[in-house]
Coordinates of C-alpha atoms (C1' of nucleotides) in Angstrom, one line a residue:
Chain A
M1 CA 0.0 0.0 0.0
P2 CA 2.2 2.8 -1.2
E3 CA 2.3 5.6 1.4
L4 CA 5.1 8.1 1.9
P5 CA 7.9 5.6 2.8
D6 CA 7.0 3.3 -0.1
V7 CA 7.0 6.2 -2.6
E8 CA 10.3 7.5 -1.2
T9 CA 11.7 4.0 -1.8
F10 CA 10.4 4.1 -5.4
K11 CA 12.0 7.5 -5.9
R12 CA 15.4 6.1 -4.7
Y13 CA 14.9 3.1 -7.0
L14 CA 14.2 5.3 -10.0
D15 CA 17.2 7.5 -9.1
A16 CA 19.5 4.5 -8.9
T17 CA 18.3 2.9 -12.2
A18 CA 16.5 5.0 -14.8
L19 CA 17.9 8.5 -14.2
H20 CA 19.8 10.1 -17.1
Q21 CA 18.9 7.2 -19.5
S22 CA 17.6 8.2 -22.9
I23 CA 14.1 7.1 -23.6
A24 CA 13.8 5.1 -26.9
E25 CA 10.1 4.1 -26.7
T26 CA 7.1 4.2 -24.5
E27 CA 4.3 1.7 -24.5
V28 CA 0.9 2.2 -22.8
F29 CA -0.7 -1.1 -22.0
N30 CA -3.8 0.3 -20.3
E31 CA -4.8 3.8 -21.0
R32 CA -7.2 3.9 -18.1
V33 CA -4.2 4.7 -15.8
L34 CA -3.6 7.9 -17.8
E35 CA -5.2 10.9 -16.1
G36 CA -6.3 13.5 -18.6
V37 CA -3.5 12.6 -21.1
R38 CA -4.0 10.7 -24.3
P39 CA -1.6 7.8 -24.9
A40 CA -0.2 9.5 -28.0
D41 CA 0.6 12.6 -26.0
M42 CA 2.2 10.7 -23.2
K43 CA 4.5 8.9 -25.8
K44 CA 5.3 12.2 -27.4
A45 CA 6.1 13.8 -24.1
L46 CA 8.6 11.0 -23.2
S47 CA 10.0 10.4 -26.6
S48 CA 13.8 10.9 -26.8
R49 CA 13.9 12.6 -23.4
Q50 CA 15.6 11.7 -20.1
F51 CA 14.5 11.7 -16.5
N52 CA 17.0 14.2 -15.1
A53 CA 15.6 14.7 -11.6
T54 CA 12.9 13.4 -9.3
H55 CA 10.7 14.9 -6.5
R56 CA 8.3 13.4 -4.1
H57 CA 5.4 15.1 -2.4
G58 CA 3.3 12.9 -0.1
K59 CA 2.3 9.9 -2.1
Y60 CA 3.1 11.5 -5.5
L61 CA 6.4 10.9 -7.4
F62 CA 7.5 13.4 -10.0
A63 CA 10.1 12.6 -12.6
H64 CA 11.4 15.6 -14.5
L65 CA 11.8 15.3 -18.3
D66 CA 14.5 17.5 -19.7
D67 CA 12.1 19.9 -21.4
A68 CA 10.5 21.2 -18.2
Q69 CA 7.5 18.7 -18.1
W70 CA 7.1 16.4 -15.3
L71 CA 5.9 12.8 -15.4
V72 CA 3.6 12.4 -12.3
L73 CA 3.1 8.9 -10.8
H74 CA 0.6 7.9 -8.1
F75 CA 0.6 4.3 -7.0
G76 CA -2.9 3.8 -5.6
M77 CA -2.9 0.7 -3.5
T78 CA -0.9 -1.8 -5.6
G79 CA 1.3 0.4 -7.8
R80 CA 5.1 -0.1 -8.1
L81 CA 8.1 0.4 -10.3
K82 CA 10.3 -2.2 -11.9
Y83 CA 13.5 -1.8 -13.9
Y84 CA 14.7 -4.8 -15.9
K85 CA 16.4 -5.8 -19.1
V86 CA 14.7 -8.7 -20.7
E87 CA 11.0 -8.4 -21.5
D88 CA 10.4 -11.8 -19.8
S89 CA 10.9 -9.9 -16.5
R90 CA 8.0 -7.7 -17.2
P91 CA 5.8 -7.4 -14.1
Q92 CA 2.3 -9.1 -14.3
H93 CA 0.1 -6.0 -14.2
I94 CA 2.2 -3.6 -16.3
R95 CA 0.3 -0.5 -17.4
L96 CA 3.1 1.6 -18.9
Q97 CA 6.6 0.8 -20.0
V98 CA 9.5 3.0 -21.0
R99 CA 12.4 1.5 -23.0
F100 CA 15.8 3.2 -22.7
T101 CA 18.5 3.2 -25.3
N102 CA 20.7 1.1 -23.0
G103 CA 18.2 -1.8 -23.5
Y104 CA 16.6 -1.6 -20.0
H105 CA 13.0 -0.9 -19.3
L106 CA 11.1 0.9 -16.5
A107 CA 7.6 -0.4 -15.9
Y108 CA 4.7 1.2 -14.0
D109 CA 2.9 -1.8 -12.6
C110 CA -0.5 -1.5 -10.9
Q111 CA -2.7 -4.5 -10.2
R112 CA -5.8 -2.8 -8.9
M113 CA -5.8 0.2 -11.2
F114 CA -6.2 2.8 -8.4
G115 CA -3.0 4.5 -9.4
S116 CA -2.6 7.1 -12.1
V117 CA 0.0 8.6 -14.4
T118 CA -0.1 12.1 -15.8
L119 CA 2.0 15.0 -16.9
A120 CA 2.4 18.4 -15.2
A121 CA 4.2 21.6 -16.2
D122 CA 5.1 22.4 -12.6
T123 CA 5.1 20.4 -9.4
E124 CA 4.0 23.3 -7.1
Q125 CA 1.0 24.0 -9.4
F126 CA 0.1 20.3 -9.4
I127 CA 0.3 20.2 -5.6
Q128 CA -1.9 23.2 -5.3
R129 CA -4.4 21.9 -7.8
K130 CA -4.7 18.7 -5.8
K131 CA -4.9 20.8 -2.6
L132 CA -2.3 18.7 -0.9
G133 CA -1.0 19.7 2.5
P134 CA 2.7 19.9 3.3
D135 CA 4.7 16.7 2.9
A136 CA 4.5 14.8 6.2
L137 CA 8.3 14.3 6.3
R138 CA 9.4 17.8 5.2
L139 CA 7.7 20.2 7.5
S140 CA 8.6 22.1 10.7
W141 CA 6.9 21.9 14.0
S142 CA 5.1 25.2 13.4
E143 CA 3.8 24.1 10.0
F144 CA 2.6 20.8 11.6
R145 CA 0.9 22.7 14.4
Q146 CA -0.7 25.0 11.9
A147 CA -1.9 22.1 9.7
F148 CA -3.9 20.7 12.6
Q149 CA -5.0 24.0 14.0
G150 CA -8.8 24.2 14.5
R151 CA -9.5 20.7 13.4
R152 CA -12.4 19.1 15.1
G153 CA -12.3 15.5 13.7
R154 CA -10.7 12.3 15.0
L155 CA -7.0 11.5 15.0
K156 CA -6.9 8.8 12.4
P157 CA -8.9 10.4 9.6
A158 CA -7.0 13.7 10.2
L159 CA -3.6 12.0 9.9
M160 CA -4.8 10.3 6.7
N161 CA -6.3 13.5 5.2
Q162 CA -4.0 14.5 2.3
H163 CA -5.3 18.1 2.5
I164 CA -3.9 18.4 6.0
L165 CA -0.7 16.4 5.6
A166 CA 0.4 14.6 2.5
G167 CA 1.8 11.1 2.6
I168 CA 0.2 9.2 5.5
G169 CA -2.3 6.4 4.7
N170 CA -4.1 3.6 6.7
V171 CA -1.0 1.6 7.7
Y172 CA 1.3 4.4 8.9
S173 CA -1.6 6.3 10.7
D174 CA -2.0 3.1 12.7
E175 CA 1.7 2.9 13.4
I176 CA 1.9 6.5 14.6
L177 CA -1.1 6.2 16.9
F178 CA 0.2 2.9 18.3
Q179 CA 3.6 4.6 19.1
M180 CA 1.7 7.5 20.6
E181 CA -0.6 5.1 22.6
L182 CA -3.6 7.0 21.4
H183 CA -6.9 5.7 20.2
P184 CA -7.7 6.5 16.5
E185 CA -11.1 7.9 17.5
L186 CA -9.7 10.5 19.9
S187 CA -10.5 14.0 18.7
V188 CA -7.7 16.2 17.5
A189 CA -8.9 19.0 19.6
R190 CA -8.4 17.1 22.8
L191 CA -4.6 16.9 22.4
S192 CA -2.6 19.2 24.6
K193 CA 0.2 21.3 23.0
E194 CA 2.7 18.8 24.5
Q195 CA 0.9 15.8 23.0
M196 CA 0.6 17.6 19.6
H197 CA 4.4 18.2 19.7
R198 CA 4.9 14.5 20.5
L199 CA 2.6 13.6 17.5
Y200 CA 4.9 15.7 15.3
T201 CA 8.1 14.0 16.5
T202 CA 6.5 10.6 16.5
T203 CA 5.3 11.1 12.9
Q204 CA 8.8 12.2 11.8
D205 CA 10.3 9.2 13.6
V206 CA 7.9 6.6 12.3
L207 CA 8.2 7.8 8.7
Q208 CA 12.0 8.2 8.8
T209 CA 12.4 4.8 10.3
A210 CA 10.2 3.3 7.6
V211 CA 12.1 5.1 4.9
D212 CA 15.4 3.8 6.3
A213 CA 14.0 0.3 6.3
R214 CA 13.0 0.8 2.6
A215 CA 9.4 0.5 3.7
D216 CA 9.9 -3.2 4.3
P217 CA 8.0 -4.3 7.5
E218 CA 10.5 -7.2 7.9
R219 CA 13.1 -4.6 8.5
F220 CA 11.0 -2.6 11.0
P221 CA 12.1 -2.3 14.7
N222 CA 10.5 -4.8 17.1
H223 CA 8.3 -2.2 18.7
F224 CA 6.5 -1.4 15.5
I225 CA 2.9 -2.7 15.1
T226 CA 2.9 -2.8 11.3
P227 CA 4.3 -6.3 11.0
H228 CA 1.5 -7.5 13.3
R229 CA -1.3 -5.8 11.5
H230 CA -3.5 -8.8 10.7
D231 CA -6.2 -10.7 12.4
E232 CA -4.0 -13.0 14.5
G233 CA -1.6 -10.2 15.3
T234 CA -0.5 -9.5 18.9
C235 CA 0.8 -6.3 20.5
P236 CA 4.7 -6.2 20.3
R237 CA 4.8 -4.7 23.8
D238 CA 2.7 -7.1 25.8
G239 CA 1.6 -10.0 23.5
Q240 CA -2.1 -9.1 23.8
P241 CA -4.2 -9.8 20.8
L242 CA -4.7 -6.8 18.6
Q243 CA -8.2 -5.5 17.9
R244 CA -9.5 -4.5 14.5
I245 CA -12.0 -1.7 14.5
T246 CA -13.5 0.4 11.7
V247 CA -12.8 4.1 11.7
S248 CA -14.2 6.2 8.9
G249 CA -14.7 3.1 6.8
R250 CA -11.1 1.9 7.2
S251 CA -9.7 -1.0 9.2
A252 CA -7.7 0.2 12.1
Y253 CA -5.5 -2.1 14.2
I254 CA -5.0 -1.2 17.9
C255 CA -3.8 -2.6 21.1
P256 CA -6.9 -2.2 23.4
R257 CA -4.6 -2.0 26.5
H258 CA -2.2 0.6 25.2
Q259 CA -4.8 2.6 23.2
P260 CA -7.9 2.8 25.4
A261 CA -11.1 4.1 23.9
P262 CA -11.8 7.8 24.6
D263 CA -14.6 8.8 27.0
Chain B
dA1 C1' -15.7 21.2 8.4
dG2 C1' -16.8 16.7 9.4
dT3 C1' -18.9 12.1 8.6
dA4 C1' -21.2 8.2 6.4
dC5 C1' -21.5 5.8 2.4
dC6 C1' -20.6 4.5 -2.3
dA7 C1' -17.8 3.5 -6.4
dC8 C1' -13.7 2.4 -8.8
dC9 C1' -10.6 -2.3 -9.3
dT10 C1' -8.5 -7.2 -9.0
dG11 C1' -7.3 -11.2 -6.6
dA12 C1' -7.4 -14.0 -2.5
dC13 C1' -10.1 -16.5 0.6
dG14 C1' -13.9 -18.6 3.2
dG15 C1' -18.5 -20.7 3.2
dC16 C1' -21.6 -23.8 1.2
Chain C
dT1 C1' -15.6 -27.8 -8.5
dG2 C1' -17.6 -23.6 -8.6
dC3 C1' -20.2 -19.7 -7.3
dC4 C1' -20.8 -15.8 -4.2
dG5 C1' -19.9 -12.5 -0.6
dT6 C1' -16.2 -10.1 1.6
dC7 C1' -12.1 -7.8 2.2
dA8 C1' -7.9 -5.1 1.0
dG9 C1' -7.5 0.6 0.7
dG10 C1' -6.3 5.6 -2.1
dT11 C1' -9.1 8.8 -4.0
dG12 C1' -13.1 11.3 -5.0
dG13 C1' -17.9 11.9 -5.4
dT14 C1' -22.5 12.4 -3.0
dA15 C1' -25.7 13.7 0.7
dC16 C1' -26.4 15.3 5.3

DNA sequence: AGTACCACCTGACGGC
DNA sequence: TGCCGTCAGGTGGTAC
């Protein structure tokens, strides 16, 4: 489920593989992933160009083409990138493929088709048009505080709201709240300034730790809940069975002992 | 501004 | 064996 740490990992993968390679050909296997761009225009935009820089904002990855356009990738739930030489290594749900003059390919693979690929002239403009909040791993304490200022909703939906903060989804909101020992349905307005500050530092810590682990739960520290986020999962602190509850239509995993329900 | 609910999509899985 | 309901969840729409 690509959230900020996963997308940052894709960014580093693209940087290490496809950057500065000349594009020979682009194939669109499923044009439904293209958002407001015709396949022919996408091919034309990529043709004979190179990715010369990348940028990530929240769950969006931008790859700069050397004529000032940006390729914009969103990974939905099941999206990923794969770089490979022989076509046999093509991923199963390939939607878009770029072939470079060095013979390698970069694929945008997306099983459930919730992701999207588009073009943008300017990243800031794109971010404004989507009304995205500040990137959850690139903001100061005062920006964080301001983002939550005056919010009346509950913690989990607020953390997942891309207009407030960009980058956190269902899995990492559970992780942050578990580390905070706060219930996902507690209202934002009930946090003290000290708790709000701790929410900031915990958010930074959880996301940075996940980025450093390349978003792979098997590499996460023992005290993280994410590897235990399933029906038979137990609390990494006390071995108690985890509880699955529904908060704003999403499954939330909590430790009932460490994250007691609010009054 | 917030919430509840629905739709999009595919594949896995459990029940019968 | 096979059919059906349910679930996973990011985003975006609706109605209230």
